[in-house]
C-alpha positions as YAML, in Angstrom:
chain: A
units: angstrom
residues:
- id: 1
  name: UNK
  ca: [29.03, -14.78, 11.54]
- id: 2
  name: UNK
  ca: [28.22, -17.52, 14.02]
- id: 3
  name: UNK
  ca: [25.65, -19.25, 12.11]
- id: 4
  name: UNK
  ca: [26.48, -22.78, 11.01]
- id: 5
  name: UNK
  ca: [25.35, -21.56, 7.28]
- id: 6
  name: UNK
  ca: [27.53, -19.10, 7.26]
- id: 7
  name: UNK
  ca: [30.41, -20.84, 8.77]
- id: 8
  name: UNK
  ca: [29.98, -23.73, 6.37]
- id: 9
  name: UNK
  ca: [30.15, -20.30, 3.31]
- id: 10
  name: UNK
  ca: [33.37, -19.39, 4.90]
- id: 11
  name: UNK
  ca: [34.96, -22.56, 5.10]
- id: 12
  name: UNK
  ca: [34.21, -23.18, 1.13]
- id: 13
  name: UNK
  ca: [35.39, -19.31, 0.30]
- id: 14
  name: UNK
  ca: [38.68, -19.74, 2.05]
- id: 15
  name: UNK
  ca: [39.27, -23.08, 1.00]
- id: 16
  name: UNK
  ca: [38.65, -21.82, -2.73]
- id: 17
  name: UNK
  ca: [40.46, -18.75, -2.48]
- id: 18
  name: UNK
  ca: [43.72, -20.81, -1.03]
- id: 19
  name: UNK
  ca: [42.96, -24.31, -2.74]
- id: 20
  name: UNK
  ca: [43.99, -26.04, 0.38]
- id: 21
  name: UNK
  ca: [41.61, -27.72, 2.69]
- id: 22
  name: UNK
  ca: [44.61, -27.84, 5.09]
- id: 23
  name: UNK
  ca: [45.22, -23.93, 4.74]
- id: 24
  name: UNK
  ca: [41.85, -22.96, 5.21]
- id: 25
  name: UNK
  ca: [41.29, -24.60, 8.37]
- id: 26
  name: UNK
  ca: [44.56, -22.55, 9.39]
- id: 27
  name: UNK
  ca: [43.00, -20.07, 8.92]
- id: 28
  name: UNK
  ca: [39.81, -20.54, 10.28]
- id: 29
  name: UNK
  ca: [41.78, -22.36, 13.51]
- id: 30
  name: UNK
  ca: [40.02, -25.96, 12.53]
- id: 31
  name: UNK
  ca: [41.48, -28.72, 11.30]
- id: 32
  name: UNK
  ca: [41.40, -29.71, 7.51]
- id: 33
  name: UNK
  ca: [39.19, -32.73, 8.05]
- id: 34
  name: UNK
  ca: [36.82, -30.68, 9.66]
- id: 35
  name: UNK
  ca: [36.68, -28.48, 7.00]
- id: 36
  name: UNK
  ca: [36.33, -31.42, 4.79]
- id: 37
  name: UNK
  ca: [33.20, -32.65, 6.70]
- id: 38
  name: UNK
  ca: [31.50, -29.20, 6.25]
- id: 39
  name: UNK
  ca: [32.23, -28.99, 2.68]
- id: 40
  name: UNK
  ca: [30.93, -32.46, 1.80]
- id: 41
  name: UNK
  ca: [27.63, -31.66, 4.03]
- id: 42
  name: UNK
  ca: [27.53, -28.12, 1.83]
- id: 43
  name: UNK
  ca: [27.59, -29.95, -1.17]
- id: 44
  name: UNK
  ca: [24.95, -32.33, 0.22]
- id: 45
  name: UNK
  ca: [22.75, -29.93, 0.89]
- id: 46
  name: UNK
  ca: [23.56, -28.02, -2.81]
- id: 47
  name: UNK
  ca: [22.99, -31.42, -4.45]
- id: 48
  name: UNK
  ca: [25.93, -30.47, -6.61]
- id: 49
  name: UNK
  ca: [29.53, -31.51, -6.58]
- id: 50
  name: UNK
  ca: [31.84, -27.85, -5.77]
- id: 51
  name: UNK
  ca: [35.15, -29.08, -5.42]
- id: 52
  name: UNK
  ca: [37.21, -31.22, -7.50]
- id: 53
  name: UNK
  ca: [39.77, -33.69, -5.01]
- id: 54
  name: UNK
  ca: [42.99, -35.33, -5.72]
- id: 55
  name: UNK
  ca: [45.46, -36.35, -2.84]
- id: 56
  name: UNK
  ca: [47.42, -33.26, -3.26]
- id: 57
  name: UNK
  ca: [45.18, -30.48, -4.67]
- id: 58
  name: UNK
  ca: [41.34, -29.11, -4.81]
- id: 59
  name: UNK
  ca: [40.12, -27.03, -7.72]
- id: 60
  name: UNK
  ca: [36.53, -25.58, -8.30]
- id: 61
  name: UNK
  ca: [34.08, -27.37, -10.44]
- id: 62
  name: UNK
  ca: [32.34, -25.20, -12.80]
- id: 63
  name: UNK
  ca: [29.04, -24.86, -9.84]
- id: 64
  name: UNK
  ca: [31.87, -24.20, -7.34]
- id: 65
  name: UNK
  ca: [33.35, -20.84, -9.43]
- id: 66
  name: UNK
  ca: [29.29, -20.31, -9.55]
- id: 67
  name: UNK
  ca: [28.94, -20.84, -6.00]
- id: 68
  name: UNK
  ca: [31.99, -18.36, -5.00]
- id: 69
  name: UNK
  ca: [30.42, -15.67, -7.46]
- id: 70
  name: UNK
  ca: [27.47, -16.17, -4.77]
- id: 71
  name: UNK
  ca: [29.32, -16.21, -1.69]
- id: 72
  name: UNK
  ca: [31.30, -13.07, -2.52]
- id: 73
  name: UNK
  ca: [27.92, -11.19, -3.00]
- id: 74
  name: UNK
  ca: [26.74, -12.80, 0.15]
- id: 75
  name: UNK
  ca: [29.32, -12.19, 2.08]
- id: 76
  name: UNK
  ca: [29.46, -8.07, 0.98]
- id: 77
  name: UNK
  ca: [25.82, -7.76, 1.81]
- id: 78
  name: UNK
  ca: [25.75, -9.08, 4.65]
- id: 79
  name: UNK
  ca: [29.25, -6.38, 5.91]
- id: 80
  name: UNK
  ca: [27.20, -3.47, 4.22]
- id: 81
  name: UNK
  ca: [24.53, -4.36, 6.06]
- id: 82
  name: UNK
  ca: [26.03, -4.28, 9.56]
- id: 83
  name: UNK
  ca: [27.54, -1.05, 9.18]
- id: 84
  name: UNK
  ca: [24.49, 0.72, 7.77]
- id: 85
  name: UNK
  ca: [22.70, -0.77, 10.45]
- id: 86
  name: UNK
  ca: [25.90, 0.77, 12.79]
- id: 87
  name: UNK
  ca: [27.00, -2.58, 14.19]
- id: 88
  name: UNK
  ca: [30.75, -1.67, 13.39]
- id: 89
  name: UNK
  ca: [32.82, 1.12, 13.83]
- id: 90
  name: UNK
  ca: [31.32, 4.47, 11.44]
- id: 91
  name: UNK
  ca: [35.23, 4.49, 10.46]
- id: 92
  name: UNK
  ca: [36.57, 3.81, 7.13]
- id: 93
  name: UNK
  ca: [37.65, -0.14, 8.07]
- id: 94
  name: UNK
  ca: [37.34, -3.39, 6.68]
- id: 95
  name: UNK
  ca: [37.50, -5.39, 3.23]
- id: 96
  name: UNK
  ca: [36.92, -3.45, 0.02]
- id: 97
  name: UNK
  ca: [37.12, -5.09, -3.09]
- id: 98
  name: UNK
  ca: [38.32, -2.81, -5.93]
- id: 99
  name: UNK
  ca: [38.08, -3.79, -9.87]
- id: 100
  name: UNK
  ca: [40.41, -1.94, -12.27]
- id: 101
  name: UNK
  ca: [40.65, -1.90, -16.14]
- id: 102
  name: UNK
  ca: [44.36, -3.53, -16.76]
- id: 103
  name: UNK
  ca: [45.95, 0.13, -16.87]
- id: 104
  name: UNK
  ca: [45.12, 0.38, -12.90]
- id: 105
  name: UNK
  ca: [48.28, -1.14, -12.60]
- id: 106
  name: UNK
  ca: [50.34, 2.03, -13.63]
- id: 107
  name: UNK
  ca: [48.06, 3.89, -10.57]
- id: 108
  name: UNK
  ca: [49.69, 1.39, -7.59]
- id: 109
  name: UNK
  ca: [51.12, 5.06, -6.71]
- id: 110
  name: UNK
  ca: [47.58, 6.62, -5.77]
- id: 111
  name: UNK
  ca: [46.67, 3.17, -4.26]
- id: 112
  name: UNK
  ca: [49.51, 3.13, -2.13]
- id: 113
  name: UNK
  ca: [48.92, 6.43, -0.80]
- id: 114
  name: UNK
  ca: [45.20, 5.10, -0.28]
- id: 115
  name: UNK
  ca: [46.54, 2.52, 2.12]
- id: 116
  name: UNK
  ca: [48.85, 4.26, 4.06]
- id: 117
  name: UNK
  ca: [45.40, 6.84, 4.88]
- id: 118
  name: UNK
  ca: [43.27, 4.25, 5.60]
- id: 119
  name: UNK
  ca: [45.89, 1.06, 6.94]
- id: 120
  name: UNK
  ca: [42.50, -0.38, 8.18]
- id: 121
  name: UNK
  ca: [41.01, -1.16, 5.20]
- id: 122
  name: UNK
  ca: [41.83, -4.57, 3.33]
- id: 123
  name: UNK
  ca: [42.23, -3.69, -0.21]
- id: 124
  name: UNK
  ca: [41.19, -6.43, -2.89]
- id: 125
  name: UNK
  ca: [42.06, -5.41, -5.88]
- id: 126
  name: UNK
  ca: [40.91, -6.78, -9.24]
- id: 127
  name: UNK
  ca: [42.72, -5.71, -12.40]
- id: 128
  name: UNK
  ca: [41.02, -7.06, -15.55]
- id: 129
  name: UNK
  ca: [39.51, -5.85, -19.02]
- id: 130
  name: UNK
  ca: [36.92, -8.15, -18.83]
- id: 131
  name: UNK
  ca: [33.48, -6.12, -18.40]
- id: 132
  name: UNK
  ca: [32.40, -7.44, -14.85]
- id: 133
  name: UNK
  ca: [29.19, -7.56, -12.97]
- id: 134
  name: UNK
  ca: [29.72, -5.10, -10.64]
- id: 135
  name: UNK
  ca: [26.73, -6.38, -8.10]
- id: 136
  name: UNK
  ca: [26.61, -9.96, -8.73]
- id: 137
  name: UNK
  ca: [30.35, -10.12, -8.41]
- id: 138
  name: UNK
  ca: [30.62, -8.77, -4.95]
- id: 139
  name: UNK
  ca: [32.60, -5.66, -6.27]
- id: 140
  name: UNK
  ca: [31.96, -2.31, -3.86]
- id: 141
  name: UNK
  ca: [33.91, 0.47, -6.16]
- id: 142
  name: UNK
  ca: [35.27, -0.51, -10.05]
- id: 143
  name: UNK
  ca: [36.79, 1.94, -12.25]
- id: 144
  name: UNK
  ca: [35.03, 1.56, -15.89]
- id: 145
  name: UNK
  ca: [36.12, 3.67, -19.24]
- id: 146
  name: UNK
  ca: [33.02, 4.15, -21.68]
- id: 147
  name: UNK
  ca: [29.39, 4.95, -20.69]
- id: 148
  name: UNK
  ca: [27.64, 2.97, -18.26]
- id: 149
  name: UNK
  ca: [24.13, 2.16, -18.04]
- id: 150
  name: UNK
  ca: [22.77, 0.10, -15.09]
- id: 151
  name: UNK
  ca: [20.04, 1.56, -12.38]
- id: 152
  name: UNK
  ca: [21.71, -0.65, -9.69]
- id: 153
  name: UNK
  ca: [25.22, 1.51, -9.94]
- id: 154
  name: UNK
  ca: [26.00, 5.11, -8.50]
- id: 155
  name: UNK
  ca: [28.70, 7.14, -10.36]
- id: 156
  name: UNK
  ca: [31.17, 9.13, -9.83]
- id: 157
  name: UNK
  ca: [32.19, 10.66, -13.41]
- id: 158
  name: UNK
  ca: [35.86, 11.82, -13.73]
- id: 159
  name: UNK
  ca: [37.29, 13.98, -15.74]
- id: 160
  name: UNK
  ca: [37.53, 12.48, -19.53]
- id: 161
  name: UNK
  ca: [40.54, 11.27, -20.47]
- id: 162
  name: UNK
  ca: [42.35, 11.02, -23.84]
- id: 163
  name: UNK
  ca: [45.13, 9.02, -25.83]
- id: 164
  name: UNK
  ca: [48.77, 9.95, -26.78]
- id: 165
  name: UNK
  ca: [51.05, 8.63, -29.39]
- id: 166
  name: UNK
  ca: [54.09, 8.30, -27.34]
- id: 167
  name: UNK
  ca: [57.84, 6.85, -27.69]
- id: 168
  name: UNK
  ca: [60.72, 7.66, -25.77]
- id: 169
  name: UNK
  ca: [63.57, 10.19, -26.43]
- id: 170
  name: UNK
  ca: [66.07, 7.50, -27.46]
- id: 171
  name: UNK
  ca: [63.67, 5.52, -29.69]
- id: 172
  name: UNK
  ca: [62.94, 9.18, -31.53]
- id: 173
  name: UNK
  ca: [67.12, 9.44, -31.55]
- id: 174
  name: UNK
  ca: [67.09, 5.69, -33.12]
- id: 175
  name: UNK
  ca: [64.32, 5.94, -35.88]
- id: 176
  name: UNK
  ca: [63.24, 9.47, -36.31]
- id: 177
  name: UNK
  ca: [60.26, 11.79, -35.17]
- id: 178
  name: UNK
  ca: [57.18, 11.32, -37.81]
- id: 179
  name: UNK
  ca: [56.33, 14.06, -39.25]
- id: 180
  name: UNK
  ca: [52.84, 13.07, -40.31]
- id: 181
  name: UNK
  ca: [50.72, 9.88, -40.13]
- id: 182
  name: UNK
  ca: [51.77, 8.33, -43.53]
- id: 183
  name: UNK
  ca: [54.93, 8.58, -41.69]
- id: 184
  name: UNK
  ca: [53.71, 5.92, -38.81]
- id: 185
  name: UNK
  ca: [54.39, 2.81, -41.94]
- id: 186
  name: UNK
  ca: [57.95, 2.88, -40.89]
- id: 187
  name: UNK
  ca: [58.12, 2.96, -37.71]
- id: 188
  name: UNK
  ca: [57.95, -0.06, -35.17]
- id: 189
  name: UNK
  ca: [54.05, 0.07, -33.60]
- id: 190
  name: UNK
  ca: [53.25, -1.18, -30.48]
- id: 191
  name: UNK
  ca: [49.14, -2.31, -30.84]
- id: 192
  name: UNK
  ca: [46.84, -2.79, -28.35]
- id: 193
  name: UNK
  ca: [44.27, -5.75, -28.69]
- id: 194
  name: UNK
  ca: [40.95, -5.85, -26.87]
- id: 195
  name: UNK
  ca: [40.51, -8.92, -24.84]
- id: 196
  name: UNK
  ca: [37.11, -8.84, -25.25]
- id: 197
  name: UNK
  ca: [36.92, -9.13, -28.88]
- id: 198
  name: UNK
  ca: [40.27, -9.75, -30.14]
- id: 199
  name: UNK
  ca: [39.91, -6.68, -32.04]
- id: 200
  name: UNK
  ca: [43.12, -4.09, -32.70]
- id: 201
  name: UNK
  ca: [42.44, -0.92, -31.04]
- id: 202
  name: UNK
  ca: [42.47, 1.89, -33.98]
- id: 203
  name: UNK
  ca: [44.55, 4.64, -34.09]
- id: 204
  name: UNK
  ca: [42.15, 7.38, -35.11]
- id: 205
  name: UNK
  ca: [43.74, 10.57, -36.52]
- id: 206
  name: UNK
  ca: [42.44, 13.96, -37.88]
- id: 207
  name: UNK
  ca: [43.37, 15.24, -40.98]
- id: 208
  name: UNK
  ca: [41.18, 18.42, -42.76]
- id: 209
  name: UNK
  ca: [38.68, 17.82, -40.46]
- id: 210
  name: UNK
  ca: [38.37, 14.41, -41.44]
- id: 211
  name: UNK
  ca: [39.17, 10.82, -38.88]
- id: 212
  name: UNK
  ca: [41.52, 9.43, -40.12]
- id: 213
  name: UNK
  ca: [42.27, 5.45, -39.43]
- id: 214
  name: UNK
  ca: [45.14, 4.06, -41.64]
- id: 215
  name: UNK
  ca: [46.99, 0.87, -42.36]
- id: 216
  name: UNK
  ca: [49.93, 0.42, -39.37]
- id: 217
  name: UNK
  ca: [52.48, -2.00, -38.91]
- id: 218
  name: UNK
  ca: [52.48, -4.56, -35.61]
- id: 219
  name: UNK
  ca: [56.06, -4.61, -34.04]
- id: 220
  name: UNK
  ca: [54.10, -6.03, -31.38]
- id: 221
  name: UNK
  ca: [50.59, -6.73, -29.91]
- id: 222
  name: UNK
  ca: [49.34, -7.03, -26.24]
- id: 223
  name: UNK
  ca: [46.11, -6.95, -24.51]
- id: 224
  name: UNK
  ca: [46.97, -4.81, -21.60]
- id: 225
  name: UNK
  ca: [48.41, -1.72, -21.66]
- id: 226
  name: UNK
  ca: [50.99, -2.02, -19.19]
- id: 227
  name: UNK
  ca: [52.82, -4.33, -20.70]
- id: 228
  name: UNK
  ca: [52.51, -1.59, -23.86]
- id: 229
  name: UNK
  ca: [54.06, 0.61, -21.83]
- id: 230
  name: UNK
  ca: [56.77, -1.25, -20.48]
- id: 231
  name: UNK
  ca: [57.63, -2.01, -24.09]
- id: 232
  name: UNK
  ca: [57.33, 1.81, -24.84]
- id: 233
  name: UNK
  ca: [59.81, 2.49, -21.77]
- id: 234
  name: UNK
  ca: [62.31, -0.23, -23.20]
- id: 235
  name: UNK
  ca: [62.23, 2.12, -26.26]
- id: 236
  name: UNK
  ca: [60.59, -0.65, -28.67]
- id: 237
  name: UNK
  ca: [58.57, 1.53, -30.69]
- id: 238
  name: UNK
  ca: [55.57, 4.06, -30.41]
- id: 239
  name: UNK
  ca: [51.99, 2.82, -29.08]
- id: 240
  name: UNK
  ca: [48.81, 5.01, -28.55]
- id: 241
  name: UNK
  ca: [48.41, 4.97, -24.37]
- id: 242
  name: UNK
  ca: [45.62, 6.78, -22.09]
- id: 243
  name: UNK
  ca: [47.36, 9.81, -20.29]
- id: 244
  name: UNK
  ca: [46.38, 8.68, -16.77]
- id: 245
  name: UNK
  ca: [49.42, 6.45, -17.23]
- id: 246
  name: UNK
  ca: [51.56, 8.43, -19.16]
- id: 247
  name: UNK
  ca: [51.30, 12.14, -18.53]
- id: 248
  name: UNK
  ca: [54.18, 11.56, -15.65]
- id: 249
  name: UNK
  ca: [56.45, 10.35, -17.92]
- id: 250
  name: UNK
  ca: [55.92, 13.03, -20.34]
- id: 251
  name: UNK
  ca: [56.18, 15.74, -17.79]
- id: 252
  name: UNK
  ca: [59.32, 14.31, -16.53]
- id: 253
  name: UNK
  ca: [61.05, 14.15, -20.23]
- id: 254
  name: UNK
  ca: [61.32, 10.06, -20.51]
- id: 255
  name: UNK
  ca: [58.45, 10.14, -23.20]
- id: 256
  name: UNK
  ca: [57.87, 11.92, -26.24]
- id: 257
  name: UNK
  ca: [54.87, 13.12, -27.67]
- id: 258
  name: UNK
  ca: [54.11, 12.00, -31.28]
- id: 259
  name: UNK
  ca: [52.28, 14.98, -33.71]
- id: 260
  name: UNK
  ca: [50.08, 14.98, -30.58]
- id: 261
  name: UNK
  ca: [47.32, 17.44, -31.87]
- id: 262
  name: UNK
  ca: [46.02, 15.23, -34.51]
- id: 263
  name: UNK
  ca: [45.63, 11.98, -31.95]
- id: 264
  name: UNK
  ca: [41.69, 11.84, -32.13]
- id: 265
  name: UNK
  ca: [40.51, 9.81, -28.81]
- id: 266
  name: UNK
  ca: [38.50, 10.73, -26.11]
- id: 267
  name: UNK
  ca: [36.83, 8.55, -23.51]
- id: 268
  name: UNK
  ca: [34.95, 9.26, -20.30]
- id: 269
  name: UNK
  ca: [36.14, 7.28, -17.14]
- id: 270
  name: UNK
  ca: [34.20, 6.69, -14.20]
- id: 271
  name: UNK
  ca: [33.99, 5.30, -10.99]
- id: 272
  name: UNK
  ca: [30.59, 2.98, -9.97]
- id: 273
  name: UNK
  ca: [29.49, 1.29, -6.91]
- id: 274
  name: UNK
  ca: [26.28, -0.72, -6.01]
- id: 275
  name: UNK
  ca: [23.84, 1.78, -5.02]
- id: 276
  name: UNK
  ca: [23.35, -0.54, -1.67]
- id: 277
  name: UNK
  ca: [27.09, 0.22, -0.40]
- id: 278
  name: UNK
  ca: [26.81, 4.11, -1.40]
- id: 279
  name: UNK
  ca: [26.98, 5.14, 2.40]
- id: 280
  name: UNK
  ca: [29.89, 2.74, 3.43]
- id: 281
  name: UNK
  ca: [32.53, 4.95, 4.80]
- id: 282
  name: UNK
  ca: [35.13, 2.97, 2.98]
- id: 283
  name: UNK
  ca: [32.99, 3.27, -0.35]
- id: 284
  name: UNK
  ca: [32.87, 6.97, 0.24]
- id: 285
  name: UNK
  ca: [36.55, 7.72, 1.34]
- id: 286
  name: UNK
  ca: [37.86, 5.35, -1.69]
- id: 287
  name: UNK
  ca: [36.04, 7.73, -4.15]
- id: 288
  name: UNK
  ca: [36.62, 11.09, -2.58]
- id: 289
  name: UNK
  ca: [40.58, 9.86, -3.17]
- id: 290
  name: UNK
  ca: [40.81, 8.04, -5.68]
- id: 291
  name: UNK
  ca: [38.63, 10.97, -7.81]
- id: 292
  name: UNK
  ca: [40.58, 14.02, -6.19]
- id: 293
  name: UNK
  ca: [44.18, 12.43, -7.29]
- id: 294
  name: UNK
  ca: [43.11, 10.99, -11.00]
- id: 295
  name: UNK
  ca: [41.41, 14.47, -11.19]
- id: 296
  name: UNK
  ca: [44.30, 16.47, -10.32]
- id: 297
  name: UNK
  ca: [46.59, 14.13, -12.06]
- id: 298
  name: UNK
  ca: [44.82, 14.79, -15.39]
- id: 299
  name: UNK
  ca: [44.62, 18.58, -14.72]
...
């Protein structure tokens, strides 16, 4: 991008993404005053103040995390639009930014095997429970669990997946297997709070055909699932954990399945992308792999 607009846009995103006026013009190959001239004439122009300044940091203003929302988006347009336009290379290269729910972290094993296909493309990856804008955030490919309802997003549903109630061997060894869900009272359970709405995840059993949602202890509460599982590993108690990240575990004999066929929980997962980016090659690749490994995983 030679255009002194978008030079001036890339000197503010790198200089917010590293928080150094000093780094940024590294890595631009300017000089930090230089990118402190174009960000004062940016702000100038934006009539609004983007970066905080002390002598030894920067941080965003509350326009300036507004402003990088915008850049982002800017940024990814303008990269979809070359290659659709076939100014670049019809291979799979270049920067792909990726949003996960906080259990993507238990699937680095597909995503490494992602890069090592495609070493050209620059993985960003986002791992949050926080519902995000998929288009006005700059994201290109975000896994979501639930439905999803926007006219701006393609999908690629996966196969549904479900919770398990799970501990390991040793914790079983330690406190017992339960026997039935009244049984759950003594035991140490590991709860799962949505950051969204601070709200305890139920456990949802049935029980003569009824659900079933009873009274449980809290040895512990977190609002990401990893760390539930870590806990889980540690042998801390039983928690209620999607089988993308645990069905490994229980193949392999380190976790235990708890009265399994009453565990009532279903949910649909799915990946989405902007329907502008739908012919990337990197869009397309990412989902063709991504879908093909959580599918067979979940077989």
């Amino acid at each position: 991008m030679s255009s002194p607009h978008f030079a001036a846009l890339e000197a503010f995103v790198q200089a917010a993404e590293t928080g150094s006026f000093k780094e940024a013009g590294r890595r631009l190959g300017i000089s930090s005053s230089a990118i402190g001239r174009t960000i004062a004439r940016l702000e100038a122009g934006l009539e609004v103040r983007l970066f905080y300044r002390s002598t030894r940091a920067i941080a965003l203003t509350a326009e300036g995390e507004k402003f990088l929302v915008r850049c982002h988006r800017i940024f990814a347009e303008y990269e979809a639009a070359r290659e659709e336009m076939g100014e670049v290379t019809t291979a799979p290269v270049g920067r792909l930014r990726v949003g996960f729910p906080s259990m993507g972290t238990e699937m680095m094993h597909h995503i490494i095997a992602f890069q090592s296909e495609y070493p050209e493309i620059e993985l960003d990856l986002d791992f949050s429970d926080r519902l995000v804008n998929v288009v006005e955030e700059g994201f290109d490919v975000v896994m979501r669990i639930g439905t999803v309802e926007d006219s701006r997003l393609r999908m690629r549903r996966l196969k549904g997946f479900r919770h398990q109630l799970v501990a390991t061997p040793a914790y079983i060894a330690r406190y017992g297997h339960p026997q039935q869900v009244s049984d759950l009272t003594a035991h140490r359970c590991l709860r799962y709070r949505y950051p969204t709405t601070g709200r305890l995840s139920p456990w949802t059993f049935l029980h003569n055909g009824q659900s079933l949602r009873p009274e449980l202890p809290q040895s512990a509460v977190a609002n990401n699932v990893s760390t539930l599982l870590s806990m889980v590993m540690g042998d801390q108690g039983i928690a209620l954990l999607p089988d993308l990240i645990v069905s490994e575990n229980l193949k392999a004999g380190k976790l235990t399945a708890v009265f399994d066929a009453c565990v009532y929980d279903e949910r649909a997962v799915s990946l989405l992308w902007p329907s502008s980016r739908q012919y990337l090659p990197k869009v397309r690749v990412f989902v063709q792999f991504m879908a093909s490994r959580l599918e067979r995983e979940l077989a």
